[in-house]
Each structure stands twice: as C-alpha cells, then as structure tokens.
Coordinates of C-alpha atoms and ligand atoms in Angstrom, one line a residue:
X1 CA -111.4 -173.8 110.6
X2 CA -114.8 -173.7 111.6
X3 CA -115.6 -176.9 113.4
X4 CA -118.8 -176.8 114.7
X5 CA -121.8 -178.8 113.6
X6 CA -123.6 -176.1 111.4
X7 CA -127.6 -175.8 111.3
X8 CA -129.4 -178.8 109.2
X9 CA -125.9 -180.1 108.8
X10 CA -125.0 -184.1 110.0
X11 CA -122.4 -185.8 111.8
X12 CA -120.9 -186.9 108.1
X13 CA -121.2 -183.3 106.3
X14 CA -118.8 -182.1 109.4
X15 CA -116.6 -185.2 108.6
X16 CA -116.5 -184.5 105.2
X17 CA -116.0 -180.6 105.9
X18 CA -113.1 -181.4 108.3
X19 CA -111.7 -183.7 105.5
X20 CA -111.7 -181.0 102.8
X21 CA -109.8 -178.8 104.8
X22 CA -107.5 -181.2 104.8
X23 CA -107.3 -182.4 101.8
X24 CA -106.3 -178.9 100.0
X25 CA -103.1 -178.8 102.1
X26 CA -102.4 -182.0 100.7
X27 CA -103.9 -181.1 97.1
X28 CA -102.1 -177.6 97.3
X29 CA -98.5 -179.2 97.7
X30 CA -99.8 -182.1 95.0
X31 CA -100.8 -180.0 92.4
X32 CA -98.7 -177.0 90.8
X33 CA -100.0 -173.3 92.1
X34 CA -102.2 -171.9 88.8
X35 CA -104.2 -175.1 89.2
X36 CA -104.6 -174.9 92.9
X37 CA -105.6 -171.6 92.5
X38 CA -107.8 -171.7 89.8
X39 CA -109.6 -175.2 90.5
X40 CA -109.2 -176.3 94.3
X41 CA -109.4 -172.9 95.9
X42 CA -113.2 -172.6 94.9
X43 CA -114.6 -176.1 95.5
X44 CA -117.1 -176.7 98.2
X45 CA -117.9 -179.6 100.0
X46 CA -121.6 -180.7 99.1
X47 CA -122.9 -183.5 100.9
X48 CA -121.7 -187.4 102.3
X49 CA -124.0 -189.9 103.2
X50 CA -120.6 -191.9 104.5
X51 CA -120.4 -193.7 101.0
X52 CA -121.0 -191.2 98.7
X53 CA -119.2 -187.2 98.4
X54 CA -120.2 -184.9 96.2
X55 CA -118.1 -182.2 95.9
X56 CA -119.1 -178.2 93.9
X57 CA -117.3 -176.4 91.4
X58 CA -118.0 -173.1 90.9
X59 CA -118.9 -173.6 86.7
X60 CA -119.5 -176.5 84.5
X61 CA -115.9 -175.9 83.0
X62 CA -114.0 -176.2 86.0
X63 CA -116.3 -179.7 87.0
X64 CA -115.4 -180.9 83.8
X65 CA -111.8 -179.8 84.4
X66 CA -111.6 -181.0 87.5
X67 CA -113.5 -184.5 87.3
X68 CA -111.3 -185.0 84.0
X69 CA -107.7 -184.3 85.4
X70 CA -107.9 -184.5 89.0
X71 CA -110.6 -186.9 89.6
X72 CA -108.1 -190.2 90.6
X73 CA -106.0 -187.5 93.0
X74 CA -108.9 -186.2 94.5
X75 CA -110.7 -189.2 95.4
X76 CA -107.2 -190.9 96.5
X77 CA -106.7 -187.6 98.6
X78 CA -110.1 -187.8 100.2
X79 CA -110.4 -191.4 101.0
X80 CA -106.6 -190.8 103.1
X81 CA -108.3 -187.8 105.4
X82 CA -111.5 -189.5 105.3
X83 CA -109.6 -192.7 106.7
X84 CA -112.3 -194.7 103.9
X85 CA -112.8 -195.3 100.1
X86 CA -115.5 -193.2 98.9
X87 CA -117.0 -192.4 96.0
X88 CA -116.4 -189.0 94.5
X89 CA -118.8 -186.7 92.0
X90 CA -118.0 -183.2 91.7
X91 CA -120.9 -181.5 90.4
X92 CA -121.4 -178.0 89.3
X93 CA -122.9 -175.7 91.9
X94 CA -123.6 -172.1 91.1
X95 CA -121.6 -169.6 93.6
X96 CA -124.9 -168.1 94.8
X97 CA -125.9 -171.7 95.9
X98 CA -122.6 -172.6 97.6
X99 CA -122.8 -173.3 101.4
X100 CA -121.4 -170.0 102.8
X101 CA -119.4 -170.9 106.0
X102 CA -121.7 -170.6 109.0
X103 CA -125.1 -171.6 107.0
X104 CA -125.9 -174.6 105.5
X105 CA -126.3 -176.0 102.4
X106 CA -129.9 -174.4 101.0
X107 CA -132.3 -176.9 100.1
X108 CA -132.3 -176.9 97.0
X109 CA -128.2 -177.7 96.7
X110 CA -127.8 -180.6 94.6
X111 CA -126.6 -182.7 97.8
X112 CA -130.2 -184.7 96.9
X113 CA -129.0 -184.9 93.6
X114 CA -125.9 -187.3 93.2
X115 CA -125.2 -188.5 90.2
X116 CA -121.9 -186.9 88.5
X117 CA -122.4 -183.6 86.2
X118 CA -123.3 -184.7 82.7
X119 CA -120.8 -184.0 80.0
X120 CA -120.5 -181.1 78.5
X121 CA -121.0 -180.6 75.1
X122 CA -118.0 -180.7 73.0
X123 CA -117.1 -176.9 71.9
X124 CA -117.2 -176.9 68.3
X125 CA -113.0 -176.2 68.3
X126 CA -111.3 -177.6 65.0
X127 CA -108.9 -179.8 66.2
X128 CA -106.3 -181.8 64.2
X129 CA -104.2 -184.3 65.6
X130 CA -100.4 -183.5 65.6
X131 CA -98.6 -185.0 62.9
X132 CA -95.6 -186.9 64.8
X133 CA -92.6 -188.6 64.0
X134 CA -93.5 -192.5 65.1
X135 CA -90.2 -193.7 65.8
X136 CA -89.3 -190.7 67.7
X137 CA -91.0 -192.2 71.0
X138 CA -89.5 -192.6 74.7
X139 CA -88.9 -196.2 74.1
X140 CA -86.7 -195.4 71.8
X141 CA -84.8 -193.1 73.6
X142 CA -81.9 -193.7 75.4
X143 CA -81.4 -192.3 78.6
X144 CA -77.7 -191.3 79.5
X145 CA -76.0 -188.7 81.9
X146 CA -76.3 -186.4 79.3
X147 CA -80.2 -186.5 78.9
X148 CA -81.8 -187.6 82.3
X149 CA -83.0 -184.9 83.4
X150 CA -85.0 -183.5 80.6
X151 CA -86.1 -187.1 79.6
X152 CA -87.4 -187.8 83.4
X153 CA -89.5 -184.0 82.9
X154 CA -91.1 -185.1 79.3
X155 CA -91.8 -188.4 81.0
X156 CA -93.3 -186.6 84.0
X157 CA -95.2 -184.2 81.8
X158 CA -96.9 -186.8 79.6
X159 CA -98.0 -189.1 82.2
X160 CA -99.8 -186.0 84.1
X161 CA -100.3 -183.0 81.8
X162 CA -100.7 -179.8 83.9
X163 CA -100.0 -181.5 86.8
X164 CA -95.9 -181.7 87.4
X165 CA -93.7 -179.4 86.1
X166 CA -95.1 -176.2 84.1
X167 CA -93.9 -175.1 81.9
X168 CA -91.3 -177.6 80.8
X169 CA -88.3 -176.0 79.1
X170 CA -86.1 -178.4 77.1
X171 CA -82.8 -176.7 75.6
X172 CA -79.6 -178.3 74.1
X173 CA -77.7 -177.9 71.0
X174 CA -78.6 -179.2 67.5
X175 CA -79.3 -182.9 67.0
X176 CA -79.4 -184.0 70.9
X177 CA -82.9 -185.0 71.0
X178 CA -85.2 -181.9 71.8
X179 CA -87.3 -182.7 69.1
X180 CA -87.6 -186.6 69.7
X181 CA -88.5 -185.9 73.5
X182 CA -91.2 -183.2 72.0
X183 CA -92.7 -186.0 69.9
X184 CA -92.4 -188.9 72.4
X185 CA -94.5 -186.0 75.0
X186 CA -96.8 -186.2 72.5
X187 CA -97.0 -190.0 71.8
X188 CA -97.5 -190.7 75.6
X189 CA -100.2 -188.4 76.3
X190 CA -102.3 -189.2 73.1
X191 CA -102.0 -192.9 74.2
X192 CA -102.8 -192.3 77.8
X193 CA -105.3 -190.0 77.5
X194 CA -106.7 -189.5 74.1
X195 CA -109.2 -187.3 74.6
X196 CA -106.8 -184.4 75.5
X197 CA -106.1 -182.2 72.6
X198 CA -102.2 -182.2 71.8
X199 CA -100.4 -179.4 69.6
X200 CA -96.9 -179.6 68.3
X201 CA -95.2 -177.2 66.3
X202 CA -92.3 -175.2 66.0
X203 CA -91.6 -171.6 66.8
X204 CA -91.6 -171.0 63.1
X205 CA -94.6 -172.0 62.6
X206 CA -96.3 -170.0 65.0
X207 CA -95.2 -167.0 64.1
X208 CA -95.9 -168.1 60.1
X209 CA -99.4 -169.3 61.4
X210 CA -100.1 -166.0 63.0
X211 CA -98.7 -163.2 60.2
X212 CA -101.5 -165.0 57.9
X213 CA -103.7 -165.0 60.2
X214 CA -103.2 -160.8 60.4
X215 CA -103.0 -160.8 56.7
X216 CA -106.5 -163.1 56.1
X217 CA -108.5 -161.5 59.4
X218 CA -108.7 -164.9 60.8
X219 CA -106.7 -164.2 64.0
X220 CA -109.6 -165.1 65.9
X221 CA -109.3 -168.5 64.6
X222 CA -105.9 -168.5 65.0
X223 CA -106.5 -167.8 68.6
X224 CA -109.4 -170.5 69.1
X225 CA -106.6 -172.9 67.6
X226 CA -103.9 -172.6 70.0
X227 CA -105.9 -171.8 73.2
X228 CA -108.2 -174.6 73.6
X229 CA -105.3 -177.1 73.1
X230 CA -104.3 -178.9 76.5
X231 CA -101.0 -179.8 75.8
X232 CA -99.0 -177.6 73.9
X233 CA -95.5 -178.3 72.5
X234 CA -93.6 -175.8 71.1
X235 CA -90.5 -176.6 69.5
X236 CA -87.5 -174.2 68.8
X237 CA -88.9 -170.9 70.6
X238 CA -85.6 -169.0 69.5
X239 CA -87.3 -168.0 66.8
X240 CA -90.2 -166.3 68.3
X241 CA -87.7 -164.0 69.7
X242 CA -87.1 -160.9 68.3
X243 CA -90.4 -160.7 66.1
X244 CA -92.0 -158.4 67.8
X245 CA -96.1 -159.2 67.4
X246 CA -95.4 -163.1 67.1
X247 CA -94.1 -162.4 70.4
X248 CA -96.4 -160.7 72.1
X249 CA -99.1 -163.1 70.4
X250 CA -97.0 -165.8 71.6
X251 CA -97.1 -164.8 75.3
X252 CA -100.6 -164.3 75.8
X253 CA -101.4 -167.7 74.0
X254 CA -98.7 -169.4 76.5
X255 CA -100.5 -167.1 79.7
X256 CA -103.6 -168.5 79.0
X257 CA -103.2 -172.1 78.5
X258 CA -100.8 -171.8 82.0
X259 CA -103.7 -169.8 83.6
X260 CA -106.3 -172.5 83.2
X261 CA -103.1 -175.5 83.7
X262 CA -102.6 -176.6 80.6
X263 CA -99.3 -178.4 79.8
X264 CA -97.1 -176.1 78.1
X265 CA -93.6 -177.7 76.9
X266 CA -90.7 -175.5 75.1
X267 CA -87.7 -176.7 73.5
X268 CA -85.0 -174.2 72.2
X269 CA -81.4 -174.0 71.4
X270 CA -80.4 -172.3 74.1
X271 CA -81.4 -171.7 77.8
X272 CA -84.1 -169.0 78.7
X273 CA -81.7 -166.4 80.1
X274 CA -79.8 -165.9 76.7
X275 CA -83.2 -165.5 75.1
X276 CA -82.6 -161.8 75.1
X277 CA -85.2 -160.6 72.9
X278 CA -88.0 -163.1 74.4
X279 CA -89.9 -161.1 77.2
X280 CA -89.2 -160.8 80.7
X281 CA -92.7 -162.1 81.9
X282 CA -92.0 -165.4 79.7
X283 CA -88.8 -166.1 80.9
X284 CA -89.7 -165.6 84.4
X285 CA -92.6 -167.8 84.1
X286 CA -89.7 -170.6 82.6
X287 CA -88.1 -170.2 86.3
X288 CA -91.4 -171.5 87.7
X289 CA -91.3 -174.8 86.0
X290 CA -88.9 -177.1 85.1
X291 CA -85.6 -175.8 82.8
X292 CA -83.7 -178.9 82.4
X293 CA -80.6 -179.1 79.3
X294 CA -79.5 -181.7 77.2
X295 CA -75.6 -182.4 77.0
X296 CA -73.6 -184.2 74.1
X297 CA -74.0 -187.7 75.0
X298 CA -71.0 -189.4 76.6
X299 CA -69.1 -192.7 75.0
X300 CA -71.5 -195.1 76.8
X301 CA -74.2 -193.1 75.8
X302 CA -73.5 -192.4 72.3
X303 CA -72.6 -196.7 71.5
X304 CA -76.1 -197.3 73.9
X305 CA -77.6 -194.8 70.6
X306 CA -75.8 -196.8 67.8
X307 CA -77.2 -199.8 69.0
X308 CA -80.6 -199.1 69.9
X309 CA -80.8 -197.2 66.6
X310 CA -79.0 -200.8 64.3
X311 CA -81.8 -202.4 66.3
X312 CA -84.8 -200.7 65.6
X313 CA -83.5 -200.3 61.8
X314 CA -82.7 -204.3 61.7
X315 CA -78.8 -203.7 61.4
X316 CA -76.1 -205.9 62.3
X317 CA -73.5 -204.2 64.7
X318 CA -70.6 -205.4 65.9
X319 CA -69.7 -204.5 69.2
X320 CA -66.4 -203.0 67.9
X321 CA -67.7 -201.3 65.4
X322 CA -70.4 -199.5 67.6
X323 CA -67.3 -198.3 69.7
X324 CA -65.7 -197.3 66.8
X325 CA -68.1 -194.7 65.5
X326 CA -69.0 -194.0 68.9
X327 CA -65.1 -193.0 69.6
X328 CA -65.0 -191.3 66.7
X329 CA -68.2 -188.9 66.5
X330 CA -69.0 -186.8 69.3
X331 CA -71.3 -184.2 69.6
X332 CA -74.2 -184.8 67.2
X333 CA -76.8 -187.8 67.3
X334 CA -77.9 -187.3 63.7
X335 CA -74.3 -187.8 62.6
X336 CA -73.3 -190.6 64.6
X337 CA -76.9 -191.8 63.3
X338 CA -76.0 -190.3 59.9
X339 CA -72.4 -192.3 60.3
X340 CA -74.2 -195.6 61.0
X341 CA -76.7 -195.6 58.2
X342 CA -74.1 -194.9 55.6
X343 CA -71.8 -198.0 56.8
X344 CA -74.7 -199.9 56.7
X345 CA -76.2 -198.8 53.3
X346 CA -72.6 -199.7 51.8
X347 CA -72.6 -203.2 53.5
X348 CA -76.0 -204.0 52.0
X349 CA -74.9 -202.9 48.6
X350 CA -72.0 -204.8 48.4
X351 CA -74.1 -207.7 50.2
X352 CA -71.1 -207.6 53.2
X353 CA -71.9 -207.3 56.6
X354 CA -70.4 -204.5 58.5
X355 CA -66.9 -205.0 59.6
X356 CA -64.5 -202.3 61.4
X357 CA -62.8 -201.8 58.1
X358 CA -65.5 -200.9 56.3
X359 CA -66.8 -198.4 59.2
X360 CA -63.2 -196.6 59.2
X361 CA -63.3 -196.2 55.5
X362 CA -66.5 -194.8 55.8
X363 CA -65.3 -192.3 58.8
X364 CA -61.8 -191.8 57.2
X365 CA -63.6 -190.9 54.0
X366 CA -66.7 -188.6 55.0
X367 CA -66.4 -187.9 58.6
X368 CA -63.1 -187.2 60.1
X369 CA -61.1 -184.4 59.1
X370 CA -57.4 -185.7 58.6
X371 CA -56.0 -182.5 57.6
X372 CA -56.4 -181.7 61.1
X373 CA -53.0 -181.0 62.6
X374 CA -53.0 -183.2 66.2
X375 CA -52.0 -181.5 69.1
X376 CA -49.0 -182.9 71.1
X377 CA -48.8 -183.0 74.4
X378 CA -45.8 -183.2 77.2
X379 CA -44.8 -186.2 78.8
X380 CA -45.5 -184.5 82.1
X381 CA -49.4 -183.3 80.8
X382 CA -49.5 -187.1 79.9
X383 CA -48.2 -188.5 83.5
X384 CA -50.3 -185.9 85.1
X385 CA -53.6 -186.9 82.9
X386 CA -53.4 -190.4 83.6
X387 CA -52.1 -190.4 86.9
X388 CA -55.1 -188.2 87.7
X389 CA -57.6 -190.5 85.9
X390 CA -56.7 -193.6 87.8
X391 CA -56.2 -191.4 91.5
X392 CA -52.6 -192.8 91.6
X393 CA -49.3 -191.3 92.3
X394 CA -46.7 -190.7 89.6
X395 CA -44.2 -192.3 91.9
X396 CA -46.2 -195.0 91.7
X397 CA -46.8 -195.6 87.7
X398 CA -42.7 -195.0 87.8
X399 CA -41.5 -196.9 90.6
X400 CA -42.8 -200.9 90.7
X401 CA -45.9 -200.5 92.6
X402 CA -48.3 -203.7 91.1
X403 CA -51.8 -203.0 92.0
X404 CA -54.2 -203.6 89.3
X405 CA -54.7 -199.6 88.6
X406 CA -51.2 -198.9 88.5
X407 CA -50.6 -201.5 86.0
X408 CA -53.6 -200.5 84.0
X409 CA -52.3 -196.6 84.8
X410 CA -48.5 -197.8 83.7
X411 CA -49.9 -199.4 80.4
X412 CA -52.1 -196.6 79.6
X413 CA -49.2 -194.4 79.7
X414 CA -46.8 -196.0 77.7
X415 CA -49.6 -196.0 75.1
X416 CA -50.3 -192.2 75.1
X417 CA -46.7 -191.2 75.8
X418 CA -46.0 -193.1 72.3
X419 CA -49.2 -192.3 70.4
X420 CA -49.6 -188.6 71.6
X421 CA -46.5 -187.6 73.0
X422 CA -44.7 -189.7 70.1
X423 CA -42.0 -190.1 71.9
X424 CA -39.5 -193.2 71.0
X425 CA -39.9 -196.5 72.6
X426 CA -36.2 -196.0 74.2
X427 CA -36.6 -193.2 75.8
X428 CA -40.7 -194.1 77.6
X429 CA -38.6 -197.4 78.8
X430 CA -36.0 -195.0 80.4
X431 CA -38.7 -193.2 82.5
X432 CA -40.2 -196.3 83.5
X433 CA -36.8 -198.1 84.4
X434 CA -38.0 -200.8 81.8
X435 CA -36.5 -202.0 78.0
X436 CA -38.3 -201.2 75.1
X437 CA -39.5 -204.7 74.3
X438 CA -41.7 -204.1 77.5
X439 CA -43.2 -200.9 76.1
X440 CA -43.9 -202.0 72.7
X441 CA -45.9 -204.9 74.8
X442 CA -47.6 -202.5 76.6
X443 CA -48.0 -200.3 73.7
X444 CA -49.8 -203.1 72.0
X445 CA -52.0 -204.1 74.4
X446 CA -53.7 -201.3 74.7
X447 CA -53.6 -200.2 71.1
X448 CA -55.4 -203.4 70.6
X449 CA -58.1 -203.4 73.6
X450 CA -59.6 -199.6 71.7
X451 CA -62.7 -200.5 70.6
X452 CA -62.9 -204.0 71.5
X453 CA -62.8 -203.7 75.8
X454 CA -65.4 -201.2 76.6
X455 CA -63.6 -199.8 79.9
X456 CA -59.9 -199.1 78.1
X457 CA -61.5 -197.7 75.2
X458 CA -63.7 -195.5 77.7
X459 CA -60.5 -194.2 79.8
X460 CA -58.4 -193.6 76.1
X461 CA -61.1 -191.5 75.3
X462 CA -61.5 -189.5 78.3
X463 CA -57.6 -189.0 78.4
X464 CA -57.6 -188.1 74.3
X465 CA -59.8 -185.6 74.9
X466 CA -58.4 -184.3 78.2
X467 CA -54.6 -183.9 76.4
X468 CA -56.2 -182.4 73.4
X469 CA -57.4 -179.3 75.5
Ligands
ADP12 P1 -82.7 -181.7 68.2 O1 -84.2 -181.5 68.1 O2 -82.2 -181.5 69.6 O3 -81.9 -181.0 67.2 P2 -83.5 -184.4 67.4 O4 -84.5 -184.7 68.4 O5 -83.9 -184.0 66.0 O6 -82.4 -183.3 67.9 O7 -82.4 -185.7 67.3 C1 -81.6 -185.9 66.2 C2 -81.6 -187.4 65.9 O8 -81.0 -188.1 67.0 C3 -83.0 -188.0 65.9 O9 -83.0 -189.0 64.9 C4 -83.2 -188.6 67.2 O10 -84.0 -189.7 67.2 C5 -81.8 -189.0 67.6 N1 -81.5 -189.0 69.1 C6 -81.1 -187.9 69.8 N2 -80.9 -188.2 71.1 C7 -81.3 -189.5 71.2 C8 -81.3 -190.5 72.3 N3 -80.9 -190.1 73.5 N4 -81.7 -191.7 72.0 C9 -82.0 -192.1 70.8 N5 -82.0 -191.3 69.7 C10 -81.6 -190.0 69.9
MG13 MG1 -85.2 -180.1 66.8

C-alpha cells in the first residue's frame, strides 16, 4: 500500500487513504463478489476534513448504486478503520479525474465540493408492482425443521437484496411453501425498501412473456422489463428448461441483473443438478449462492401449520383435532390446509363447532384411502422399532426394568404389537411375562393418549411410519 504523504495531500487524506485500504478487505468479505467487483473495486478516496469523507465512483449509476445499497455498510465500515463516526458522500468522479496513486487529487476534484451527488433522474422504465398473495407473508410462515433453511435465506434476501446470498435457489415438492416464501421475499423488501423495483413471476410466464414479445417485435421491451428490476423472483424455473430460446433469453436476463448485484431468487421443483435441460453456466452460477430445499413438514410442524392457519382464518381448533389431521395428512400443506377448511366449512353450516368426530368423518370420507391394505409387521420389527426409538434394551422392555422410558417403551409396545402386529392380547402378555388384563391397560392407555398428549402421539407416529417401510 502506498503510505507516504503524497504531494498537496494532508495528514487526514493519508488517514482516510490508509482507512480505505482497509475498509475493502472488510467490504470484500461483507459483500458477495459481483458487487465487490463491480462497485468497491473502483472507488477512490476523495477528500476528509476529519468530519466529513467523500468518497468517488467511477459513474453516476454506480454513486447511485452505491449510496443507495451500501451507504449504512460503508459508512459503519469506515467509521470502525477510521476509529470515528464520519459522515459519508460518495460522489461521482469521472475516471480521468480520479487521484492516480502517486499524484494527488487535481484541483479541480470535487474534494471542494461536498455535498452528496444529486439524484438521478428516474429512467423512464414501466414498472408495475408485483401482484402478491397478502396473506402469504413471513409472519405467517411457520418455521420447522423441514423449512429453516430456505426460510432463514428468503429472510436474509429481503432484508438485504444483493447483498447475502445470490442467487437464492428455493426447491421442494408441490404445496411446501416455495411460492409463499417467494411472496413473503417480496412483501419484506417492498416494505423495507420501497423504492426498489420487485418482479415476481413464474417460469411460465417468462417464457409466455417472451414468445410474444418475438411474435409483436417488442423484445426490446421485454428486455427493459426484466432487466432494470432489482429484485427478481422467479418462481417454478422447471419450466424454462427445455425451451430452447426462453432459455437462452432467460440466462442473459438472470447474467445481467447478477452482474450489476441485483437480487435474483429461483424456486423450482426440483434441485439445480436434475435440471438437465437448464444450462451449465446457470446452474453453476446456482452453486455460487445459496441452494437450500424444503422438506415435508414434520408432526410438530404440520399441527404448528393447522393452527396458525385456524388462527389467521378465525377458526376454532381443538388441540386434538389439530393432531388429528396433522397425524393423518402428511406431505402436502394445501391438503392439510385443504383438510382444515373443509372441517370447518361443515361446522359452520351445521352451526357446530369442530369436534374430533366431525374431523375423522371428514378424513374418513375425503382424505384417507381405506381400501388401502395395511402392512403388518413382526413382533420382532416391532420390539426392534421401539426399542430403538426409546435407546433401550429389549431385555429391558421384557424383563422388569422400571425406568420411566422403559415403561413408556413397554406400553408403547403392547400397543403396536396389538394394533399393527394384531397379535392377541394372550399371547403380547406371554412375551412380557404379564396377564392380559395388564396389556389391555396398556393397550388403552396409549390408544387413548393419540391425539390428545403431544409427545405419545409424536413417537406413534414416528414408529407407524417406521414399521410401515
Ligand atoms: P409450493 O409453491 O411449494 O407448491 P405454496 O407456497 O403454494 O407451495 O404452499 C401451499 C400452501 O401451504 C399455501 O397456502 C401456503 O401458505 C401453505 N404453507 C406451506 N408451507 C407453509 C408454512 N411453513 N407455514 C404456513 N403455511 C404454509
Ligand atoms: Mg408454487
């Protein structure tokens, strides 16, 4: 770094100029790589009176840019190397009037002149405001195992566009919440920073969008459109795929919003490396951001769901019944959404409120297929299952060990051994050394504590599904 006091130059420009250096370490590991690249890299130190910096950017875009999205991060980074709070214009200076190492800043440098750049004027771009789903926002998300990741991204995304992870690439099977996320992206960032221009759409209608486009000789609107947007959601990408121009439209749309660090966010069905007929360049430009997938909820998750979702739509739930669709439907949000609407429509006609009969009527009726032929398991896959899920000993569920898990594991056992082994009552005593009066107890219990204790009807569930495989 060069360290001496340059010509014309005061103690506080080689402060400042010692500061900057520093600064774009930090600013290069804050910032993703496109950005530092295209915005940092070329900015110049100006002048510092010790209260006041005024930092150059190489064109009135990037000043904009720069002042617009980075302003809070570069002033915070500054003041830490400058060990002060400063104030912070960046102002556009012409490359042929940058300070060149070794000289100093000509005379005529704005360093005299320190008020901020004045705005630019707005670029006559039509821009219409995404239409968006209002209840699909992050509040009323819930946030499980299954979604934490890809949630934490979105939420990461929309409180600094451009500036975390890029691109963001949601995937997950139908009705998990890709969309919702996409849409609550978009809520955040409209209310945090409304004066950034937000896109969502889906790969569908991109590739609609652009064959008319073709067909009208419009494309260069078409282009203007997508382009000049700074966040740009795109759901359902699969579909851009395999059409060959849409596709090749589609990656130099997505290259040039990355170039000048837009926020670019895709959500698809499946992950990038089985999007076989998407190009090469794309999906290895995926691997630079963030790829995070959404999972089938889990039990906890899926009743967390039913509830928010009876709250936000003014329905009463009982706790039971909230396990009890949850226990049932796995899988799919809509239909476990789907499941709790219908109950709840047939309550209100009738002028009821909901009850666990009604809810398995509605399940045994619409949702579950009966003619489905259950699996039965051995005794030993049972013994094994449980023993495994409680990390206790066979020995011990069959011998007279008392410990609360092996009671709990010993219960659980007699339930399944009975329910999916269907054995008789005589001969699940004779294993356990115990009459059958005890196992019908036991039986009972547990048969009674699904759907009403959240932790028993939580372990059934894990072990159904285990013994059904
Ligand atoms: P996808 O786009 O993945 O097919 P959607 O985003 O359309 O799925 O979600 C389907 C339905 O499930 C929507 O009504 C959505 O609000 C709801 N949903 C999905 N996941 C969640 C969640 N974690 N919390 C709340 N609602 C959810
Ligand atoms: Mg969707």
């Amino acid at each position: 770094m060069d360290d001496q006091l340059h010509l014309g130059e005061d103690e506080n420009m080689l402060v400042l100029r010692r500061a900057w250096d520093r600064a774009m370490h930090t600013l290069a590991n804050r910032v993703n790589k496109p950005s530092f690249e295209s915005w940092f890299k070329s900015m110049k130190p100006v002048s510092y009176d010790g209260e006041r910096v005024v930092l150059g950017a190489p064109s009135p875009f990037a000043c904009e840019w720069v002042s617009k999205r980075y302003g809070n991060l570069v002033r915070e980074v500054l003041c830490q190397h400058l060990g002060k709070t400063v104030e912070v214009s960046i102002v556009h200076l012409p490359p042929e009037k940058r300070p060149v190492l070794g000289e100093p800043p000509a005379e005529e440098a704005p360093s005299v002149r320190r008020e901020p750049a004045p705005p630019l004027e707005p670029e006559p771009i039509p821009y219409e405001k995404p239409i968006l789903n209002p209840k699909y926002t992050f509040e009323n998300f819930v946030v499980g195992n299954s979604n934490r990741l890809a949630q934490a991204g979105a939420m990461s995304v929309a409180r600094a566009p451009g500036q975390s992870y890029n691109p963001l690439f949601i995937y997950g099977g139908a009705g998990l919440g890709k969309t919702h996320l996409m849409h609550a992206i978009g809520h955040q960032v409209l209310q945090e920073h409304p004066r950034l221009r937000v896109a969502y759409l889906s790969g569908e209608t991109f590739a609609q969008q652009y064959i008319a486009a073709l067909r009208e000789h419009r494309i260069d609107a078409f282009r203007q459109k997508y382009r000049n947007v700074d966040v740009w959601l795109v759901d359902d990408i699969q579909f851009i795929a395999g059409k060959e121009h849409t596709k090749e439209e589609f990656f130099h749309t997505f290259n040039t919003l990355y170039q000048m660090g837009r926020q670019v966010v895709f959500a698809s069905d499946r992950p990038p490396r089985e999007l076989h007929a998407l190009d090469d360049r794309l999906r290895s430009r995926f691997e630079a951001g963030l790829i995070a997938d959404i999972a089938p909820p889990e039990f906890e998750t899926r009743v967390a769901i039913l509830q928010k979702r009876a709250q936000i739509e003014g329905i009463q739930l009982p706790e039971q019944v909230a396990y009890h669709i949850a226990y049932a439907i796995e899988g799919n949000v809509r239909t476990l959404e789907g499941v709790l609407i219908s109950i709840a429509a047939r309550a209100s006609v009738h002028g009821k409120p909901i009850t666990l009969q009604l809810a398995e009527e509605v399940l045994a009726r619409h949702y579950v297929d009966e003619k489905q032929v259950p699996h039965v398991p051995t005794e030993q896959a049972v013994l094994q299952a449980v023993c495994q899920r409680f990390g206790v000993s066979t020995q011990d569920i069959l011998g007279d060990q008392r410990s609360r898990e092996v009671l709990m594991a010993r219960q659980v056992a007699m339930y399944l051994l009975r329910e999916k082994a269907q054995l008789p009552l005589q001969q699940i005593g004779q294993m356990f050394g115990k009459n059958h009066s005890t196992v019908l107890h036991a039986y009972n219990r547990v048969k009674t504590s699904i759907n009403r204790d959240k932790e028993i009807t939580r372990i059934i569930y894990d072990l159904n599904t285990v013994l059904e495989h």
